[in-house]
Every structure is written in C-alpha cells, then in structure tokens.
C-alpha cells in the first residue's frame, strides 16, 4: 500500500505568531517554524499501515524553501521519500488554490491512500482533505479517530460534534486524522541520520502544469482587508484562598449576574 | 433583496443554537433562506423555529441519500441551489462538517471561502479571531459567491418572526457523491449537560484534578450552573476525561459567556480553545499559572476545597 502524507510547516503555536504588515500574510520569517502537530499523527498512521502491509510512504509538502527543515523532520520518523512543491508564485495562496496545487501533485504520484492531519494549527481552516476529495473524485474519510484497512475496504470512526460516525469506502481515498488516533513515535537517532539521505524531489508550478496567474496572493479567492492585535484584557482580580475563596468566587459570579 | 442561504445545523431535527446565530447574521446580508438537510420528515420539526429567527424561505432537501453518504451530497445540492438562487452569500456552521461542506462547495462553484467568522458585516466582510485569540482579522471573499462558516456562540441570536415558505428541493445525488458511506451514527451524549461548543457556561478541569474519579468535582460545579464540562489536553491525555470534551488547539474551540478553568495551568495549547470566552474564571494552586493572566477572576487555592464549597453556595443561592 503506497501512502502519501500531507505535511505542512507552520509557525510554532507556542510562540508569538503574527501577520506581516506588508502583505497581511502569515509571518514565516520571524516565527519559529515546526511541523504541524496533527501531521505527526498522520505520519504515524501511515507508517503503521506500511509496516503491516508493505509499500512506501511519501511526504508531500507545499511551502517555501525553508520547509525543507520540516520535511527532514517528517522523514526522520520513518517515511521513505518526499516531494516538496516550492515556487515563489505560491506565496499567499488561498485554500482553493492550495488544493489545486496538491491535487495536481497527487495526480503525478502513485498512491492508494492519502493521509493528512484534520487541521493545521495556523489557519485551522480544516478544508483541505475535503477539497482534495472533491477535486480528485475519491472518497473523503475525514476526521478519523480510528482507521481500519481490510483489503480494499477502508473504515473510519469519524469524530463528530455529537459523537461519532462509522464511514466506509473502497479503493483510493483521502483520510484525515485527529490526535486521538495514535501516539506518534519519536524519531530515533538512526532515523534522523537516515532522513538526511532520503530522496526529496522538488517541484515547481511549471512541473505541475499550473500557470502562475492561477495562484498566489494577487489571485487569491479571498483577501485580508485589515488586522489588529486583539485588545488585551483588563487586569483581573486575583484572590488567595484563606477559607473565603469560594465565597468570593460566588460573589464574583453574582456580580456578573451568573448566579 | 438577494437571498442568503443558511445551512441549518441540527441534531436529528433539533436545531442547534448556531442556526439562529447564522440566521441573525444573514439578515445583515439579505433575506435569509434556511436550507434543511436530513432524512425525510426533518424540516417539519424545524420550520417554525427557523421562522422565529427570520427565515423567509426554507429549502427542504430530505433524502436518505443525504444522511447515507458523507458531506459530498450536501455540497452537490447546495451547488445547484446557489446556481438557481444566485444568493448574496452561503453561511454554514464552523463545525467539522460545516467547514467540509463549505470546502467542497467552494471547489464546485469556484468561490472563495472564509471559515470561523465571528461577525459578518452587511458588505460581506467577515471578522475572524486567529492565533489563539491574539489577532483579529477582517477578510472578504473576492471570487464568486462568498461562502462563510460562522463560529458557534459568537453572534447573539435575535428573533425576527417571519412565516417562511417551504420549498422541496429535488435531491438527485450523483454516484460521485456516494463514495463514502455513513453506515452508523452514534450520539455520545453529554448526558443532560449542554453541548460543549454551544454552552453559555463551560467548566473545565485540567491536570490539577488528578484523576478520573476526581472529575466528579468538576461535574458537580458544572451541574450547579447548568454548564457543559470540558477538559484540558493534559487531562484527556491522562485519561481523566474522554477526548471529545477536550478544549484547546487540538480539541474544541469554545466561546461561552463564562469559562471556568479549574486546575488548568493555561498553556497556549489550551488557551487557543477558550481565549475568546467573555468572562474567564480560574482556580489554581499555583499563583504563577499563566491562566491567571487571562482570568477576570482568579482564586489561588486548592481546587478540592474551593470548588466543592463554591458548588454548595451556588446551589444554596439557586434554592
């Protein structure tokens, strides 16, 4: 079973994140950049399937040159190779454009399954797997907290707001996973060393047959008009419990007309 | 005035609050037309309530094909409705499924999409709060029919009684939209408690709660307030509370009137899911815990003393 895992480099959610004043896109220069956390679960799921059934795991990343760091990190967990789509014209791409690029790249790869994280920690738009399923005309098995592969049949437990659904499909499919699905492995020292020599193929828009005027900030389907830091909250009240903490808490709730 | 399509969010015919929030937001853009997806008989239970919040029309798309296959049939029906009605915008809930339907629709009709809107202005400008609540962004779709998903609990629902016309929509789902079959659907109820993303009060427990058994302290406080129960990732990863109640970057995002963080330090991972709550209360024994930076009211103390005591006092006040 050949699996492609979608991996995105994102600004570390634990660090200060910002938009750039110049063009209102995510500031990737000053931020510390990491692999999108949910993608590690996607990689782990792919590795478990490969180890059980054979085949190859390919990492697919769209991002600037600097995303190479994230690709090596992903490879250090155990995938076999990577494809890196990098092209300056992609700067500021919106979600529909990104899905076009990833769909074209997937058309050039041989795969049985695509696995991605259910969302990225920067945009949190969480539409990419659904958009890819739409473009590629394959089943969408998204939001999985469990994935079972039985021959050609795929079954997931899909986490929903109200519980879960059992969803099944046959053949090639796009799967997205939540962080409840597994426990990602830590890269071993050997894995980190091997990652340095694993093949990473770089592709440009031309390689994918996409014209630069179909993508990028100037052609995006949505536009950021303005942004501002959220006004800081006024300093709250902090009391130390000396036997009267609960009483003060309830009085505060009463002052807010909550009780 | 142009129509605005509002995709109704409901659980087996019971409307979710976000539906009324979307109908309220839609009125700034045009005349709200509700779109009901479900099994046959669903819309009957909803129409009157949809009218209360200003739905002028209710498009009824009822079919076992809608419920039997994941996401794709809804996007297909919406695409044909958009073509026919030429709406000013399409609003959906910013739930997992709402966003996915929106995403597929965007590809089908060649439109831009904005997710997680907390406000929608008359000209279609959407407000989003990003980066764990740190930045407020105003954005606009500039290609095609704007598709906007709306964050639950962000817009205040305002009634505007109307008597909606209902119109049955033909549901002809193509084979391409039937690739992922929903074979079973399980509701994991939070018991009598409200649903986390739409609750007006949320009480969450963290690592400080210490064990699954101790979560009864959190549940007790929640029940005294009629609140939903949440948990930090540290608590769900430690098995103190089920994963679907996790609030945070990798869990649910909530924005209630009151959020109570009990025994939660307030790591960025948690703050991402609750930072836009209107009022925040924290109880933590560590006075340096970052959660206190966010809290409108904080108690430094032992949660096992403060919380049960507060629960009793709230019950006493409520009689």
Coordinates of C-alpha atoms in Angstrom, one line a residue:
Chain A
X1 CA 0.0 0.0 0.0
X2 CA 1.5 3.3 -1.1
X3 CA 0.6 6.2 1.1
X4 CA 1.1 10.0 0.6
X5 CA 1.1 12.0 3.8
X6 CA 0.4 15.7 3.6
X7 CA 2.7 17.7 5.8
X8 CA 2.6 21.5 6.5
X9 CA 5.2 23.7 8.1
X10 CA 3.5 26.1 10.5
X11 CA 4.6 28.8 13.0
X12 CA 5.0 27.2 16.4
X13 CA 1.7 27.6 18.2
X14 CA 3.6 28.0 21.4
X15 CA 5.5 31.1 20.1
X16 CA 4.4 34.6 19.2
X17 CA 2.6 34.4 15.9
X18 CA 1.9 37.4 13.6
X19 CA 0.8 38.6 10.2
X20 CA 3.1 40.7 8.1
X21 CA 2.3 44.3 7.8
X22 CA 3.5 44.4 4.2
X23 CA 1.1 42.0 2.6
X24 CA -1.0 40.6 5.5
X25 CA 0.2 37.0 5.1
X26 CA 1.5 34.8 7.9
X27 CA 4.9 35.9 9.1
X28 CA 7.2 33.0 8.5
X29 CA 10.5 34.8 8.8
X30 CA 10.4 35.8 12.4
X31 CA 8.5 32.8 13.7
X32 CA 9.9 29.6 14.9
X33 CA 8.7 27.0 12.3
X34 CA 7.7 23.5 13.1
X35 CA 5.8 20.5 11.6
X36 CA 2.1 20.9 12.1
X37 CA 1.4 18.8 15.1
X38 CA -1.6 16.9 13.7
X39 CA 0.6 15.8 10.8
X40 CA 2.7 13.7 13.1
X41 CA -0.3 11.5 13.8
X42 CA -1.0 11.2 10.0
X43 CA 2.6 10.1 9.5
X44 CA 2.4 7.6 12.4
X45 CA -0.8 6.1 10.9
X46 CA 0.8 5.8 7.5
X47 CA 3.9 4.1 9.0
X48 CA 1.9 1.6 10.9
X49 CA 0.0 0.7 7.7
X50 CA 3.2 0.4 5.7
X51 CA 4.9 -1.7 8.3
X52 CA 1.9 -4.1 8.3
X53 CA 1.2 -4.2 4.6
X54 CA 4.3 -3.1 2.8
X55 CA 4.6 -0.3 0.3
X56 CA 6.0 3.2 0.6
X57 CA 5.2 6.4 2.5
X58 CA 5.8 9.7 0.7
X59 CA 5.7 13.1 2.3
X60 CA 4.0 15.8 0.2
X61 CA 4.7 19.4 1.3
X62 CA 3.9 22.7 -0.3
X63 CA 5.9 25.6 1.1
X64 CA 8.9 27.9 0.7
X65 CA 12.4 26.5 0.6
X66 CA 12.7 26.7 4.3
X67 CA 10.1 23.9 4.6
X68 CA 12.9 21.5 3.9
X69 CA 13.6 21.5 7.7
X70 CA 10.1 20.2 8.3
X71 CA 10.4 17.7 5.5
X72 CA 13.6 16.2 7.1
X73 CA 11.9 16.1 10.5
X74 CA 9.0 14.2 8.9
X75 CA 11.3 11.8 7.2
X76 CA 13.2 11.2 10.4
X77 CA 10.1 9.4 11.8
X78 CA 10.4 6.8 9.0
X79 CA 8.8 7.7 5.7
X80 CA 10.6 6.7 2.5
X81 CA 10.8 9.9 0.5
X82 CA 9.3 13.3 0.0
X83 CA 8.0 15.7 -2.7
X84 CA 8.4 19.4 -2.0
X85 CA 6.4 21.9 -4.0
X86 CA 8.2 25.2 -3.9
X87 CA 7.5 28.2 -6.1
X88 CA 7.7 31.9 -5.2
X89 CA 4.4 32.4 -7.1
X90 CA 2.6 30.4 -4.5
X91 CA 3.2 33.0 -1.7
X92 CA -0.2 34.0 -0.2
X93 CA -2.1 31.1 -1.8
X94 CA -5.7 30.6 -0.5
X95 CA -7.2 27.3 0.3
X96 CA -8.9 26.6 -3.1
X97 CA -5.5 27.4 -4.8
X98 CA -3.6 25.2 -2.4
X99 CA -6.0 22.3 -3.1
X100 CA -5.4 22.8 -6.8
X101 CA -1.6 22.5 -6.3
X102 CA -1.8 19.5 -4.0
X103 CA -4.3 17.8 -6.3
X104 CA -2.0 18.2 -9.4
X105 CA 0.9 16.9 -7.4
X106 CA -1.1 13.9 -6.2
X107 CA -2.1 13.1 -9.8
X108 CA 1.7 12.8 -10.6
X109 CA 2.2 10.3 -7.7
X110 CA 1.3 6.7 -7.4
X111 CA -0.8 6.1 -4.2
X112 CA -3.5 4.1 -2.7
X113 CA -4.2 6.4 0.3
X114 CA -3.6 10.0 1.2
X115 CA -3.5 10.8 4.9
X116 CA -3.4 14.2 6.4
X117 CA -4.0 15.9 9.8
X118 CA -7.5 17.1 10.4
X119 CA -6.4 20.7 10.7
X120 CA -3.3 22.9 10.8
X121 CA -2.6 24.9 13.9
X122 CA -2.0 28.1 12.0
X123 CA -5.0 28.6 9.7
X124 CA -7.4 26.0 11.3
X125 CA -9.4 26.1 8.1
X126 CA -9.6 22.3 8.0
X127 CA -11.0 22.1 4.5
X128 CA -8.0 20.7 2.6
X129 CA -8.9 16.9 2.7
X130 CA -12.5 17.7 1.6
X131 CA -11.3 19.9 -1.2
X132 CA -8.9 17.3 -2.4
X133 CA -11.5 14.6 -2.3
X134 CA -13.8 16.9 -4.4
X135 CA -11.0 17.6 -6.9
X136 CA -9.7 14.1 -7.2
X137 CA -13.1 12.4 -7.1
X138 CA -12.1 9.9 -4.5
X139 CA -13.9 9.1 -1.2
X140 CA -13.5 11.5 1.7
X141 CA -12.8 9.7 5.0
X142 CA -12.2 12.6 7.3
X143 CA -11.9 13.4 11.0
X144 CA -10.9 9.9 11.8
X145 CA -10.2 8.8 15.4
X146 CA -9.7 5.2 14.1
X147 CA -8.9 3.8 10.7
X148 CA -9.2 0.1 9.7
X149 CA -7.9 -1.2 6.4
X150 CA -9.2 -4.6 5.3
X151 CA -8.1 -5.4 1.7
X152 CA -9.7 -2.7 -0.5
X153 CA -12.2 -1.7 2.2
X154 CA -11.5 1.3 4.5
X155 CA -13.5 2.1 7.6
X156 CA -13.1 5.0 9.9
X157 CA -14.7 6.2 13.1
X158 CA -15.3 9.8 12.3
X159 CA -15.4 12.2 15.3
X160 CA -18.4 14.5 15.2
X161 CA -19.7 17.3 17.4
X162 CA -22.3 14.9 18.8
X163 CA -20.5 11.6 18.9
X164 CA -19.1 9.5 16.0
X165 CA -20.0 8.0 12.7
X166 CA -18.8 4.8 11.1
X167 CA -17.9 5.7 7.5
X168 CA -16.6 3.2 4.9
X169 CA -15.4 3.3 1.3
X170 CA -13.4 1.2 -1.2
X171 CA -10.3 2.0 -3.1
X172 CA -8.2 5.1 -3.2
X173 CA -9.3 7.6 -0.6
X174 CA -8.3 10.8 1.4
X175 CA -8.2 10.2 5.1
X176 CA -7.7 12.9 7.7
X177 CA -6.9 12.1 11.3
X178 CA -7.3 13.7 14.8
X179 CA -4.7 13.4 17.5
X180 CA -6.8 10.7 19.3
X181 CA -5.9 8.1 16.6
X182 CA -2.5 7.0 17.8
X183 CA 0.7 8.0 19.7
X184 CA 3.3 9.3 17.2
X185 CA 6.8 7.8 17.6
X186 CA 9.8 9.9 18.4
X187 CA 12.4 9.9 15.6
X188 CA 15.3 7.6 16.6
X189 CA 18.9 8.7 16.2
X190 CA 19.2 6.3 13.3
X191 CA 16.0 7.8 11.8
X192 CA 17.4 11.3 12.0
X193 CA 20.7 10.2 10.3
X194 CA 18.8 8.3 7.5
X195 CA 16.5 11.2 6.9
X196 CA 19.4 13.2 5.6
X197 CA 19.9 10.9 2.6
X198 CA 16.3 10.1 1.7
X199 CA 15.2 11.4 -1.7
X200 CA 13.4 14.8 -1.7
X201 CA 12.1 15.8 -5.1
X202 CA 11.4 19.5 -5.6
X203 CA 8.7 20.5 -8.0
X204 CA 7.8 23.9 -9.3
X205 CA 4.4 25.1 -10.6
X206 CA 5.7 24.5 -14.2
X207 CA 6.4 20.9 -13.2
X208 CA 2.7 20.6 -12.2
X209 CA 1.4 22.3 -15.3
X210 CA -0.1 25.2 -13.3
X211 CA 0.2 28.8 -14.5
X212 CA 1.4 31.4 -12.0
X213 CA -1.6 33.6 -12.7
X214 CA -3.9 30.8 -11.3
X215 CA -2.3 31.1 -7.8
X216 CA -0.7 33.3 -5.2
X217 CA -1.8 36.4 -3.3
X218 CA -2.8 38.5 -6.3
X219 CA -5.2 35.8 -7.5
X220 CA -6.4 34.6 -4.1
X221 CA -10.2 34.0 -3.8
X222 CA -10.3 35.8 -0.5
X223 CA -8.5 38.8 0.8
X224 CA -7.4 40.0 4.3
X225 CA -8.5 43.6 4.4
X226 CA -7.1 44.6 7.8
X227 CA -5.9 43.0 11.0
X228 CA -5.1 44.2 14.5
X229 CA -3.9 42.7 17.8
X230 CA -6.8 41.7 20.0
X231 CA -7.1 44.3 22.7
X232 CA -5.5 43.0 25.9
X233 CA -7.9 42.1 28.6
X234 CA -8.0 44.4 31.6
X235 CA -6.2 43.0 34.6
X236 CA -8.5 40.7 36.5
X237 CA -8.9 40.2 40.2
X238 CA -6.8 37.5 41.9
X239 CA -7.5 36.4 45.4
X240 CA -5.7 33.9 47.6
X241 CA -8.0 31.4 49.3
X242 CA -7.9 31.8 53.0
X243 CA -11.1 29.8 53.6
X244 CA -13.2 32.5 51.9
X245 CA -12.1 31.8 48.3
X246 CA -15.3 30.1 47.3
X247 CA -17.4 32.8 48.8
X248 CA -15.5 35.5 46.9
X249 CA -15.8 33.4 43.7
X250 CA -19.6 33.1 44.1
X251 CA -19.9 36.8 44.8
X252 CA -18.0 37.5 41.6
X253 CA -20.4 35.2 39.7
X254 CA -23.3 37.0 41.3
X255 CA -21.8 40.4 40.3
X256 CA -21.8 39.1 36.7
X257 CA -25.4 38.1 37.1
X258 CA -24.4 34.4 36.5
X259 CA -25.9 33.2 39.8
Chain B
X1 CA -33.1 41.9 -1.7
X2 CA -30.9 38.9 -2.5
X3 CA -31.3 35.6 -0.6
X4 CA -28.7 34.4 1.8
X5 CA -28.5 30.6 2.1
X6 CA -28.1 29.4 5.7
X7 CA -27.4 25.7 6.1
X8 CA -29.3 24.6 9.2
X9 CA -27.3 22.8 11.8
X10 CA -29.4 20.3 13.8
X11 CA -29.2 17.0 15.6
X12 CA -32.0 14.8 14.2
X13 CA -34.4 17.7 13.8
X14 CA -33.5 19.5 17.0
X15 CA -32.0 22.9 15.9
X16 CA -28.6 23.9 17.3
X17 CA -28.2 27.4 18.6
X18 CA -25.7 28.3 15.9
X19 CA -28.5 28.0 13.4
X20 CA -30.3 31.0 15.0
X21 CA -27.0 32.8 15.2
X22 CA -26.4 32.3 11.5
X23 CA -30.0 33.5 10.6
X24 CA -29.3 36.6 12.7
X25 CA -26.0 37.2 10.9
X26 CA -27.6 36.6 7.5
X27 CA -30.1 39.3 7.9
X28 CA -27.3 41.9 7.5
X29 CA -26.6 40.5 4.1
X30 CA -30.0 39.9 2.6
X31 CA -33.1 37.7 3.1
X32 CA -32.2 34.5 5.0
X33 CA -33.3 31.3 3.3
X34 CA -32.7 28.2 5.5
X35 CA -31.6 25.0 3.9
X36 CA -32.5 21.9 5.8
X37 CA -30.7 18.7 5.1
X38 CA -31.8 15.5 6.6
X39 CA -33.9 12.3 6.5
X40 CA -37.5 12.7 5.3
X41 CA -39.6 14.4 7.9
X42 CA -36.8 16.6 9.4
X43 CA -37.9 20.0 8.2
X44 CA -41.3 19.8 9.8
X45 CA -39.7 19.8 13.2
X46 CA -37.6 22.9 12.3
X47 CA -39.6 25.3 10.1
X48 CA -41.5 27.2 12.9
X49 CA -38.3 27.8 14.8
X50 CA -36.4 28.9 11.7
X51 CA -39.2 31.4 11.0
X52 CA -38.8 32.9 14.5
X53 CA -35.3 33.9 13.6
X54 CA -36.2 35.5 10.3
X55 CA -36.1 32.7 7.7
X56 CA -38.2 33.9 4.7
X57 CA -37.8 30.6 2.9
X58 CA -37.0 27.0 3.9
X59 CA -35.5 24.8 1.3
X60 CA -36.1 21.2 2.2
X61 CA -33.6 18.7 1.0
X62 CA -34.7 15.5 2.6
X63 CA -33.4 12.1 1.4
X64 CA -31.8 9.0 2.7
X65 CA -29.0 9.8 0.3
X66 CA -28.3 13.0 2.3
X67 CA -27.8 11.1 5.5
X68 CA -26.4 7.9 4.0
X69 CA -23.2 9.5 2.5
X70 CA -20.6 11.8 3.9
X71 CA -20.6 15.6 3.1
X72 CA -20.5 15.3 -0.7
X73 CA -24.3 15.1 -1.3
X74 CA -24.9 18.3 0.7
X75 CA -22.3 20.1 -1.3
X76 CA -23.9 18.9 -4.5
X77 CA -27.4 20.0 -3.6
X78 CA -26.0 23.4 -2.4
X79 CA -24.2 24.0 -5.6
X80 CA -27.4 23.6 -7.6
X81 CA -29.3 25.8 -5.2
X82 CA -26.6 28.5 -5.5
X83 CA -26.8 28.3 -9.3
X84 CA -30.6 28.7 -9.2
X85 CA -31.0 31.3 -6.4
X86 CA -27.8 33.4 -7.0
X87 CA -27.6 34.2 -3.3
X88 CA -25.6 37.1 -1.8
X89 CA -23.7 34.5 0.4
X90 CA -23.9 31.0 1.8
X91 CA -23.5 30.6 5.6
X92 CA -22.7 27.4 7.3
X93 CA -21.7 26.5 10.8
X94 CA -18.0 26.3 11.5
X95 CA -18.3 22.7 12.6
X96 CA -16.1 20.0 11.2
X97 CA -18.8 19.0 8.8
X98 CA -20.0 22.6 8.0
X99 CA -16.4 23.5 7.0
X100 CA -16.1 20.4 4.8
X101 CA -19.4 21.0 3.0
X102 CA -18.2 24.6 2.6
X103 CA -14.9 23.5 1.2
X104 CA -16.4 21.1 -1.4
X105 CA -18.9 23.7 -2.4
X106 CA -16.1 26.3 -2.9
X107 CA -14.4 24.0 -5.4
X108 CA -17.7 23.1 -7.2
X109 CA -18.8 26.7 -7.8
X110 CA -15.3 28.3 -8.0
X111 CA -15.8 30.6 -4.9
X112 CA -13.7 31.8 -2.1
X113 CA -14.3 30.6 1.4
X114 CA -13.8 32.2 4.9
X115 CA -14.0 29.9 8.0
X116 CA -14.5 30.7 11.6
X117 CA -16.3 34.1 11.3
X118 CA -17.3 35.7 14.5
X119 CA -19.1 38.6 12.7
X120 CA -20.4 39.2 9.2
X121 CA -20.9 42.8 8.1
X122 CA -23.5 44.0 5.5
X123 CA -20.9 44.2 2.8
X124 CA -19.8 40.6 3.4
X125 CA -16.7 41.4 5.4
X126 CA -16.1 38.7 7.9
X127 CA -14.2 39.0 11.2
X128 CA -12.0 36.2 12.4
X129 CA -10.0 35.8 15.6
X130 CA -6.8 33.9 14.8
X131 CA -3.6 32.7 16.5
X132 CA -5.2 31.6 19.8
X133 CA -7.1 34.8 20.1
X134 CA -4.1 37.1 19.6
X135 CA -5.1 38.8 16.3
X136 CA -8.4 40.0 14.8
X137 CA -8.7 39.8 11.1
X138 CA -11.2 41.3 8.7
X139 CA -11.4 39.4 5.4
X140 CA -13.6 39.3 2.3
X141 CA -14.3 36.8 -0.4
X142 CA -13.5 38.3 -3.8
X143 CA -14.2 35.4 -6.1
X144 CA -17.7 34.0 -6.7
X145 CA -20.4 33.7 -4.1
X146 CA -19.0 34.2 -0.7
X147 CA -19.0 31.0 1.4
X148 CA -18.6 31.8 5.1
X149 CA -18.6 29.5 8.1
X150 CA -19.7 31.0 11.4
X151 CA -18.3 30.2 14.8
X152 CA -20.9 29.0 17.3
X153 CA -21.6 31.3 20.2
X154 CA -20.1 34.4 18.6
X155 CA -23.2 36.1 17.2
X156 CA -26.1 36.9 19.6
X157 CA -29.3 35.4 18.2
X158 CA -32.1 38.0 17.8
X159 CA -35.6 36.8 16.9
X160 CA -37.3 38.4 13.9
X161 CA -40.5 36.5 13.4
X162 CA -41.4 35.5 9.8
X163 CA -43.6 32.9 8.2
X164 CA -41.4 31.0 5.9
X165 CA -42.4 29.5 2.7
X166 CA -41.2 26.0 2.4
X167 CA -39.9 24.6 -0.9
X168 CA -38.9 21.0 -1.5
X169 CA -35.6 20.7 -3.3
X170 CA -35.1 17.7 -5.6
X171 CA -32.2 15.6 -4.3
X172 CA -30.5 13.8 -7.2
X173 CA -27.2 12.7 -5.7
X174 CA -24.7 11.6 -8.3
X175 CA -22.6 8.4 -7.9
X176 CA -19.5 10.5 -7.4
X177 CA -21.1 11.9 -4.2
X178 CA -21.8 8.4 -2.9
X179 CA -18.2 7.2 -2.4
X180 CA -18.1 7.5 1.4
X181 CA -20.9 5.6 3.1
X182 CA -22.1 6.5 6.6
X183 CA -23.1 3.1 7.9
X184 CA -23.7 4.1 11.5
X185 CA -24.1 7.2 13.6
X186 CA -23.7 7.2 17.3
X187 CA -24.6 10.1 19.6
X188 CA -22.3 10.2 22.6
X189 CA -24.4 12.3 24.7
X190 CA -23.0 14.6 27.4
X191 CA -26.0 13.3 29.4
X192 CA -28.3 16.2 30.5
X193 CA -25.5 18.7 30.1
X194 CA -25.4 21.2 27.2
X195 CA -23.2 20.6 24.2
X196 CA -19.7 22.0 24.7
X197 CA -19.4 24.3 21.7
X198 CA -22.8 26.0 22.2
X199 CA -23.0 26.1 26.1
X200 CA -23.2 29.5 27.6
X201 CA -21.1 28.3 30.6
X202 CA -18.2 25.8 30.4
X203 CA -16.4 24.4 33.4
X204 CA -13.2 22.6 32.5
X205 CA -10.8 20.6 34.6
X206 CA -7.1 20.1 34.0
X207 CA -4.1 18.1 35.2
X208 CA -4.7 19.5 38.7
X209 CA -7.9 17.5 39.0
X210 CA -5.6 14.5 39.3
X211 CA -7.8 11.5 38.4
X212 CA -10.9 10.4 36.5
X213 CA -12.8 10.0 39.8
X214 CA -11.9 13.5 40.9
X215 CA -13.6 14.9 37.8
X216 CA -16.9 14.5 39.8
X217 CA -15.8 17.7 41.5
X218 CA -15.8 19.5 38.1
X219 CA -19.1 17.9 37.0
X220 CA -20.7 18.9 40.3
X221 CA -19.8 22.6 39.8
X222 CA -20.9 22.4 36.1
X223 CA -24.3 20.9 37.1
X224 CA -24.9 23.6 39.7
X225 CA -24.5 26.2 36.9
X226 CA -26.2 24.2 34.1
X227 CA -22.8 24.2 32.4
X228 CA -21.0 21.9 29.9
X229 CA -17.9 20.1 31.1
X230 CA -14.6 20.4 29.3
X231 CA -11.1 19.2 29.9
X232 CA -7.6 20.3 29.0
X233 CA -5.4 18.1 26.8
X234 CA -3.3 17.2 29.9
X235 CA -6.5 15.8 31.5
X236 CA -7.7 13.9 28.4
X237 CA -4.3 12.5 27.6
X238 CA -4.0 11.3 31.2
X239 CA -7.4 9.6 30.8
X240 CA -9.2 11.7 33.4
X241 CA -11.9 12.6 30.9
X242 CA -13.0 11.5 27.4
X243 CA -11.2 13.1 24.5
X244 CA -14.3 14.5 22.8
X245 CA -14.5 17.0 25.7
X246 CA -11.1 18.4 25.1
X247 CA -10.9 22.2 24.8
X248 CA -7.9 23.6 23.1
X249 CA -5.8 23.9 19.9
X250 CA -6.3 20.3 19.0
X251 CA -9.7 20.0 20.6
X252 CA -12.8 22.1 20.6
X253 CA -12.9 25.8 20.5
X254 CA -15.4 27.4 22.8
X255 CA -16.5 30.9 23.3
X256 CA -19.0 30.9 26.2
X257 CA -20.3 33.7 28.4
X258 CA -18.4 32.2 31.3
X259 CA -15.4 29.8 31.2
X260 CA -14.1 28.3 34.4
X261 CA -10.7 26.8 34.2
X262 CA -10.1 24.5 37.2
X263 CA -6.7 23.1 37.8
X264 CA -5.6 24.2 34.4
X265 CA -2.2 26.0 34.1
X266 CA -3.2 27.7 30.8
X267 CA -0.7 26.5 28.3
X268 CA -1.0 28.0 24.8
X269 CA -2.5 24.7 23.6
X270 CA -5.5 25.3 26.0
X271 CA -5.7 29.0 25.5
X272 CA -6.3 28.5 21.8
X273 CA -9.6 26.9 22.5
X274 CA -11.0 29.2 25.1
X275 CA -9.4 32.6 24.9
X276 CA -12.3 34.4 23.3
X277 CA -14.7 33.5 26.2
X278 CA -16.4 36.6 27.5
X279 CA -15.6 36.1 31.2
X280 CA -12.9 33.7 32.5
X281 CA -12.6 32.4 36.0
X282 CA -9.6 30.3 37.2
X283 CA -8.9 28.3 40.2
X284 CA -5.3 27.0 40.6
X285 CA -3.0 26.4 43.4
X286 CA 0.0 27.8 41.5
X287 CA -0.2 31.6 41.7
X288 CA 2.2 31.9 38.8
X289 CA 0.0 29.8 36.4
X290 CA -0.4 31.6 33.1
X291 CA -4.2 31.1 33.2
X292 CA -4.3 34.0 35.7
X293 CA -3.1 36.4 33.0
X294 CA -6.4 35.7 31.2
X295 CA -8.7 35.4 34.2
X296 CA -11.2 38.1 35.1
X297 CA -11.4 36.5 38.5
X298 CA -8.8 34.1 39.9
X299 CA -8.6 32.1 43.1
X300 CA -5.2 30.9 44.2
X301 CA -6.0 27.8 46.2
X302 CA -6.7 24.1 46.5
X303 CA -9.4 23.3 44.0
X304 CA -10.7 20.4 46.2
X305 CA -11.5 23.0 48.9
X306 CA -12.7 25.9 46.8
X307 CA -14.8 24.1 44.1
X308 CA -17.0 21.9 46.4
X309 CA -17.6 24.9 48.7
X310 CA -18.5 27.1 45.7
X311 CA -20.8 24.4 44.3
X312 CA -22.7 24.3 47.6
X313 CA -23.0 28.0 47.8
X314 CA -24.3 28.3 44.2
X315 CA -26.9 25.6 44.9
X316 CA -27.9 27.4 48.1
X317 CA -28.4 30.7 46.1
X318 CA -30.4 29.0 43.5
X319 CA -32.5 27.3 46.2

